[in-house]
Amino acid sequence: MKFHKYHALGNDYLVVNSQDLNSQELNSQGLITELTPENIQKICDRHFGIGSDGILLGTIQPKTNRFSLRIFNPDGSEAEKSGNGLRIFSRYLWDMGLVTNKQFSIETIGGIVKSVVDNSGQMVRVEMEKISFWSNDIPVAGEAREVINQKINLGDKEFNFSAATIGNPHCVIILPEVDSQIAKKYGSQIENHPLFPQRTNVQFMKILDRNNIQIEIWERGAGYTLASGSSSSAAAAVAYKLGLCDTKITVKMPGGLISIRVNEDFNIIMSGAVTQVASGKISQEIFDI
Ligand SMILES: N[C@H](CCC[C@H](N)C(=O)O)C(=O)O
């Protein structure tokens, strides 16, 4: 199975083009037989596989030039949307000569986004669609409500949080200081908390000023990552919703910076860098062990 590895600010993904697969690799539903949760875990393992924060399974309809993307986390679960994943897939399409620097659409489970590749592929801008704070959309357990400034109890610790979805779920916690330790200490407990029936991504956020925030990320199905486009979108949207930031926000993460614009109607525009790493072929052997 051919792959193309990219990273977006240290959040790395393997692009697999469904057209690169031969017939026996596709089952009757046109799904890749190899992409079972168990095999995804093997491919993403940083010692026994290629190593990555996920797999991007892209489908390109040659005649209509329609693009769709499925996003798999390293634990084998499927995500509705990935901001860095969409930027990476957009760059892949550009590298393959399938798009120019004009706007094009990509369909995901979490909705259809519009993408533009700039600066010879080094920068990609994605209109990530509208963010929602409503419990029924995210989802968050309990009565239908906007999930803003609520409490989550972890036994020995209680946090104030807000939640949002941009296709995938996010729990945003504002603190005076954030670091990787707090994300690694509490991330998994919050990811799997009963408040979140479909689990959740988690961001610990420090407000730097009205146009800058800093986040540390614990991703659903992936754990601690150095950057996240959907996390940046959700955290920035919460900061704007709470009146702590203006509409243009730079999100500072361990892997680098993402620019977010929160429009009045809460449509999110995200832009950031993408880096090509390598291409190769995954050996069948890793699936046989
Ligand atoms: N783990 C996430 C998907 C990837 C998000 C992140 N890598 C991004 O750039 O948005 C989830 O299960 O919702």
PDB file of N, CA, C and O in Angstrom, residues 235-277:
ATOM      1  N   ALA A 235     -10.758  26.203  19.999  1.00  0.00           N
ATOM      2  CA  ALA A 235     -10.235  27.038  21.101  1.00  0.00           C
ATOM      3  C   ALA A 235     -10.394  28.526  20.767  1.00  0.00           C
ATOM      4  O   ALA A 235     -10.866  29.315  21.604  1.00  0.00           O
ATOM      5  N   ALA A 236     -10.067  28.898  19.538  1.00  0.00           N
ATOM      6  CA  ALA A 236     -10.192  30.308  19.128  1.00  0.00           C
ATOM      7  C   ALA A 236     -11.663  30.743  19.166  1.00  0.00           C
ATOM      8  O   ALA A 236     -11.991  31.858  19.627  1.00  0.00           O
ATOM      9  N   ALA A 237     -12.545  29.851  18.731  1.00  0.00           N
ATOM     10  CA  ALA A 237     -13.978  30.196  18.719  1.00  0.00           C
ATOM     11  C   ALA A 237     -14.500  30.404  20.137  1.00  0.00           C
ATOM     12  O   ALA A 237     -15.290  31.328  20.402  1.00  0.00           O
ATOM     13  N   VAL A 238     -14.051  29.579  21.086  1.00  0.00           N
ATOM     14  CA  VAL A 238     -14.469  29.744  22.487  1.00  0.00           C
ATOM     15  C   VAL A 238     -13.930  31.068  23.040  1.00  0.00           C
ATOM     16  O   VAL A 238     -14.658  31.833  23.698  1.00  0.00           O
ATOM     17  N   ALA A 239     -12.671  31.374  22.728  1.00  0.00           N
ATOM     18  CA  ALA A 239     -12.086  32.644  23.217  1.00  0.00           C
ATOM     19  C   ALA A 239     -12.878  33.836  22.679  1.00  0.00           C
ATOM     20  O   ALA A 239     -13.151  34.808  23.409  1.00  0.00           O
ATOM     21  N   TYR A 240     -13.279  33.758  21.406  1.00  0.00           N
ATOM     22  CA  TYR A 240     -14.074  34.852  20.797  1.00  0.00           C
ATOM     23  C   TYR A 240     -15.471  34.897  21.411  1.00  0.00           C
ATOM     24  O   TYR A 240     -15.964  35.963  21.798  1.00  0.00           O
ATOM     25  N   LYS A 241     -16.076  33.740  21.582  1.00  0.00           N
ATOM     26  CA  LYS A 241     -17.453  33.644  22.142  1.00  0.00           C
ATOM     27  C   LYS A 241     -17.506  34.256  23.549  1.00  0.00           C
ATOM     28  O   LYS A 241     -18.486  34.917  23.915  1.00  0.00           O
ATOM     29  N   LEU A 242     -16.425  34.034  24.314  1.00  0.00           N
ATOM     30  CA  LEU A 242     -16.387  34.540  25.694  1.00  0.00           C
ATOM     31  C   LEU A 242     -15.960  36.002  25.768  1.00  0.00           C
ATOM     32  O   LEU A 242     -15.798  36.558  26.856  1.00  0.00           O
ATOM     33  N   GLY A 243     -15.695  36.605  24.578  1.00  0.00           N
ATOM     34  CA  GLY A 243     -15.310  38.021  24.541  1.00  0.00           C
ATOM     35  C   GLY A 243     -13.871  38.266  24.958  1.00  0.00           C
ATOM     36  O   GLY A 243     -13.463  39.391  25.244  1.00  0.00           O
ATOM     37  N   LEU A 244     -13.052  37.212  24.964  1.00  0.00           N
ATOM     38  CA  LEU A 244     -11.653  37.340  25.423  1.00  0.00           C
ATOM     39  C   LEU A 244     -10.712  37.655  24.268  1.00  0.00           C
ATOM     40  O   LEU A 244      -9.585  38.111  24.497  1.00  0.00           O
ATOM     41  N   CYS A 245     -11.164  37.394  23.018  1.00  0.00           N
ATOM     42  CA  CYS A 245     -10.332  37.646  21.834  1.00  0.00           C
ATOM     43  C   CYS A 245     -11.173  38.295  20.738  1.00  0.00           C
ATOM     44  O   CYS A 245     -12.402  38.182  20.739  1.00  0.00           O
ATOM     45  N   ASP A 246     -10.469  38.935  19.792  1.00  0.00           N
ATOM     46  CA  ASP A 246     -11.139  39.515  18.612  1.00  0.00           C
ATOM     47  C   ASP A 246     -11.299  38.417  17.554  1.00  0.00           C
ATOM     48  O   ASP A 246     -10.995  37.252  17.803  1.00  0.00           O
ATOM     49  N   THR A 247     -11.699  38.805  16.327  1.00  0.00           N
ATOM     50  CA  THR A 247     -12.016  37.779  15.311  1.00  0.00           C
ATOM     51  C   THR A 247     -10.760  37.145  14.704  1.00  0.00           C
ATOM     52  O   THR A 247     -10.816  36.026  14.231  1.00  0.00           O
ATOM     53  N   LYS A 248      -9.651  37.864  14.686  1.00  0.00           N
ATOM     54  CA  LYS A 248      -8.416  37.288  14.129  1.00  0.00           C
ATOM     55  C   LYS A 248      -7.533  36.813  15.271  1.00  0.00           C
ATOM     56  O   LYS A 248      -7.128  37.623  16.129  1.00  0.00           O
ATOM     57  N   ILE A 249      -7.244  35.506  15.287  1.00  0.00           N
ATOM     58  CA  ILE A 249      -6.513  34.919  16.413  1.00  0.00           C
ATOM     59  C   ILE A 249      -5.374  34.034  15.900  1.00  0.00           C
ATOM     60  O   ILE A 249      -5.606  33.177  15.042  1.00  0.00           O
ATOM     61  N   THR A 250      -4.173  34.266  16.421  1.00  0.00           N
ATOM     62  CA  THR A 250      -3.053  33.367  16.124  1.00  0.00           C
ATOM     63  C   THR A 250      -2.968  32.356  17.258  1.00  0.00           C
ATOM     64  O   THR A 250      -2.951  32.732  18.437  1.00  0.00           O
ATOM     65  N   VAL A 251      -2.955  31.076  16.870  1.00  0.00           N
ATOM     66  CA  VAL A 251      -2.932  30.001  17.868  1.00  0.00           C
ATOM     67  C   VAL A 251      -1.514  29.460  17.959  1.00  0.00           C
ATOM     68  O   VAL A 251      -0.960  28.969  16.968  1.00  0.00           O
ATOM     69  N   LYS A 252      -0.928  29.566  19.146  1.00  0.00           N
ATOM     70  CA  LYS A 252       0.451  29.111  19.382  1.00  0.00           C
ATOM     71  C   LYS A 252       0.407  27.703  19.979  1.00  0.00           C
ATOM     72  O   LYS A 252      -0.256  27.480  20.994  1.00  0.00           O
ATOM     73  N   MET A 253       1.092  26.759  19.309  1.00  0.00           N
ATOM     74  CA  MET A 253       1.132  25.382  19.794  1.00  0.00           C
ATOM     75  C   MET A 253       2.591  24.925  19.799  1.00  0.00           C
ATOM     76  O   MET A 253       3.437  25.558  19.157  1.00  0.00           O
ATOM     77  N   PRO A 254       2.927  23.819  20.479  1.00  0.00           N
ATOM     78  CA  PRO A 254       4.324  23.368  20.485  1.00  0.00           C
ATOM     79  C   PRO A 254       4.891  23.184  19.068  1.00  0.00           C
ATOM     80  O   PRO A 254       6.063  23.450  18.821  1.00  0.00           O
ATOM     81  N   GLY A 255       4.031  22.802  18.096  1.00  0.00           N
ATOM     82  CA  GLY A 255       4.525  22.547  16.736  1.00  0.00           C
ATOM     83  C   GLY A 255       4.581  23.784  15.862  1.00  0.00           C
ATOM     84  O   GLY A 255       5.152  23.764  14.767  1.00  0.00           O
ATOM     85  N   GLY A 256       3.961  24.874  16.312  1.00  0.00           N
ATOM     86  CA  GLY A 256       3.988  26.087  15.484  1.00  0.00           C
ATOM     87  C   GLY A 256       2.686  26.867  15.570  1.00  0.00           C
ATOM     88  O   GLY A 256       1.877  26.669  16.487  1.00  0.00           O
ATOM     89  N   LEU A 257       2.475  27.760  14.579  1.00  0.00           N
ATOM     90  CA  LEU A 257       1.351  28.707  14.630  1.00  0.00           C
ATOM     91  C   LEU A 257       0.311  28.413  13.550  1.00  0.00           C
ATOM     92  O   LEU A 257       0.662  28.100  12.408  1.00  0.00           O
ATOM     93  N   ILE A 258      -0.956  28.567  13.912  1.00  0.00           N
ATOM     94  CA  ILE A 258      -2.059  28.498  12.952  1.00  0.00           C
ATOM     95  C   ILE A 258      -2.841  29.803  13.076  1.00  0.00           C
ATOM     96  O   ILE A 258      -3.039  30.306  14.184  1.00  0.00           O
ATOM     97  N   SER A 259      -3.235  30.390  11.937  1.00  0.00           N
ATOM     98  CA  SER A 259      -4.067  31.608  11.948  1.00  0.00           C
ATOM     99  C   SER A 259      -5.522  31.219  11.810  1.00  0.00           C
ATOM    100  O   SER A 259      -5.877  30.442  10.917  1.00  0.00           O
ATOM    101  N   ILE A 260      -6.330  31.792  12.687  1.00  0.00           N
ATOM    102  CA  ILE A 260      -7.775  31.516  12.683  1.00  0.00           C
ATOM    103  C   ILE A 260      -8.505  32.841  12.535  1.00  0.00           C
ATOM    104  O   ILE A 260      -8.126  33.839  13.140  1.00  0.00           O
ATOM    105  N   ARG A 261      -9.570  32.815  11.695  1.00  0.00           N
ATOM    106  CA  ARG A 261     -10.483  33.947  11.682  1.00  0.00           C
ATOM    107  C   ARG A 261     -11.869  33.422  12.035  1.00  0.00           C
ATOM    108  O   ARG A 261     -12.348  32.462  11.426  1.00  0.00           O
ATOM    109  N   VAL A 262     -12.463  34.030  13.053  1.00  0.00           N
ATOM    110  CA  VAL A 262     -13.814  33.652  13.462  1.00  0.00           C
ATOM    111  C   VAL A 262     -14.768  34.697  12.884  1.00  0.00           C
ATOM    112  O   VAL A 262     -14.725  35.862  13.283  1.00  0.00           O
ATOM    113  N   ASN A 263     -15.582  34.303  11.902  1.00  0.00           N
ATOM    114  CA  ASN A 263     -16.519  35.275  11.321  1.00  0.00           C
ATOM    115  C   ASN A 263     -17.708  35.500  12.248  1.00  0.00           C
ATOM    116  O   ASN A 263     -17.964  34.687  13.144  1.00  0.00           O
ATOM    117  N   GLU A 264     -18.439  36.603  12.016  1.00  0.00           N
ATOM    118  CA  GLU A 264     -19.569  36.952  12.907  1.00  0.00           C
ATOM    119  C   GLU A 264     -20.550  35.780  13.037  1.00  0.00           C
ATOM    120  O   GLU A 264     -21.110  35.549  14.100  1.00  0.00           O
ATOM    121  N   ASP A 265     -20.705  35.016  11.922  1.00  0.00           N
ATOM    122  CA  ASP A 265     -21.652  33.883  11.993  1.00  0.00           C
ATOM    123  C   ASP A 265     -20.951  32.607  12.489  1.00  0.00           C
ATOM    124  O   ASP A 265     -21.438  31.495  12.328  1.00  0.00           O
ATOM    125  N   PHE A 266     -19.768  32.773  13.048  1.00  0.00           N
ATOM    126  CA  PHE A 266     -18.995  31.659  13.609  1.00  0.00           C
ATOM    127  C   PHE A 266     -18.539  30.645  12.559  1.00  0.00           C
ATOM    128  O   PHE A 266     -18.259  29.496  12.867  1.00  0.00           O
ATOM    129  N   ASN A 267     -18.455  31.108  11.291  1.00  0.00           N
ATOM    130  CA  ASN A 267     -17.739  30.306  10.299  1.00  0.00           C
ATOM    131  C   ASN A 267     -16.253  30.525  10.546  1.00  0.00           C
ATOM    132  O   ASN A 267     -15.826  31.650  10.821  1.00  0.00           O
ATOM    133  N   ILE A 268     -15.486  29.416  10.460  1.00  0.00           N
ATOM    134  CA  ILE A 268     -14.070  29.486  10.823  1.00  0.00           C
ATOM    135  C   ILE A 268     -13.195  29.363   9.573  1.00  0.00           C
ATOM    136  O   ILE A 268     -13.420  28.481   8.750  1.00  0.00           O
ATOM    137  N   ILE A 269     -12.195  30.236   9.466  1.00  0.00           N
ATOM    138  CA  ILE A 269     -11.203  30.115   8.391  1.00  0.00           C
ATOM    139  C   ILE A 269      -9.842  29.869   9.035  1.00  0.00           C
ATOM    140  O   ILE A 269      -9.437  30.612   9.940  1.00  0.00           O
ATOM    141  N   MET A 270      -9.199  28.792   8.621  1.00  0.00           N
ATOM    142  CA  MET A 270      -7.935  28.368   9.252  1.00  0.00           C
ATOM    143  C   MET A 270      -6.836  28.332   8.192  1.00  0.00           C
ATOM    144  O   MET A 270      -7.053  27.812   7.089  1.00  0.00           O
ATOM    145  N   SER A 271      -5.657  28.884   8.489  1.00  0.00           N
ATOM    146  CA  SER A 271      -4.528  28.736   7.565  1.00  0.00           C
ATOM    147  C   SER A 271      -3.250  28.425   8.324  1.00  0.00           C
ATOM    148  O   SER A 271      -3.040  28.869   9.444  1.00  0.00           O
ATOM    149  N   GLY A 272      -2.427  27.618   7.631  1.00  0.00           N
ATOM    150  CA  GLY A 272      -1.168  27.206   8.267  1.00  0.00           C
ATOM    151  C   GLY A 272      -0.296  26.431   7.294  1.00  0.00           C
ATOM    152  O   GLY A 272      -0.712  26.125   6.178  1.00  0.00           O
ATOM    153  N   ALA A 273       0.906  26.100   7.762  1.00  0.00           N
ATOM    154  CA  ALA A 273       1.909  25.465   6.895  1.00  0.00           C
ATOM    155  C   ALA A 273       1.671  23.952   6.775  1.00  0.00           C
ATOM    156  O   ALA A 273       1.036  23.328   7.628  1.00  0.00           O
ATOM    157  N   VAL A 274       2.209  23.426   5.639  1.00  0.00           N
ATOM    158  CA  VAL A 274       2.221  21.971   5.425  1.00  0.00           C
ATOM    159  C   VAL A 274       3.602  21.618   4.893  1.00  0.00           C
ATOM    160  O   VAL A 274       4.167  22.355   4.080  1.00  0.00           O
ATOM    161  N   THR A 275       4.167  20.509   5.367  1.00  0.00           N
ATOM    162  CA  THR A 275       5.505  20.080   4.932  1.00  0.00           C
ATOM    163  C   THR A 275       5.459  18.652   4.393  1.00  0.00           C
ATOM    164  O   THR A 275       4.893  17.764   5.056  1.00  0.00           O
ATOM    165  N   GLN A 276       6.031  18.483   3.213  1.00  0.00           N
ATOM    166  CA  GLN A 276       6.094  17.126   2.622  1.00  0.00           C
ATOM    167  C   GLN A 276       7.263  16.377   3.275  1.00  0.00           C
ATOM    168  O   GLN A 276       8.348  16.925   3.436  1.00  0.00           O
ATOM    169  N   VAL A 277       7.020  15.120   3.684  1.00  0.00           N
ATOM    170  CA  VAL A 277       8.078  14.356   4.383  1.00  0.00           C
ATOM    171  C   VAL A 277       8.652  13.262   3.486  1.00  0.00           C
ATOM    172  O   VAL A 277       9.852  13.207   3.238  1.00  0.00           O
TER     173      VAL A 277
END
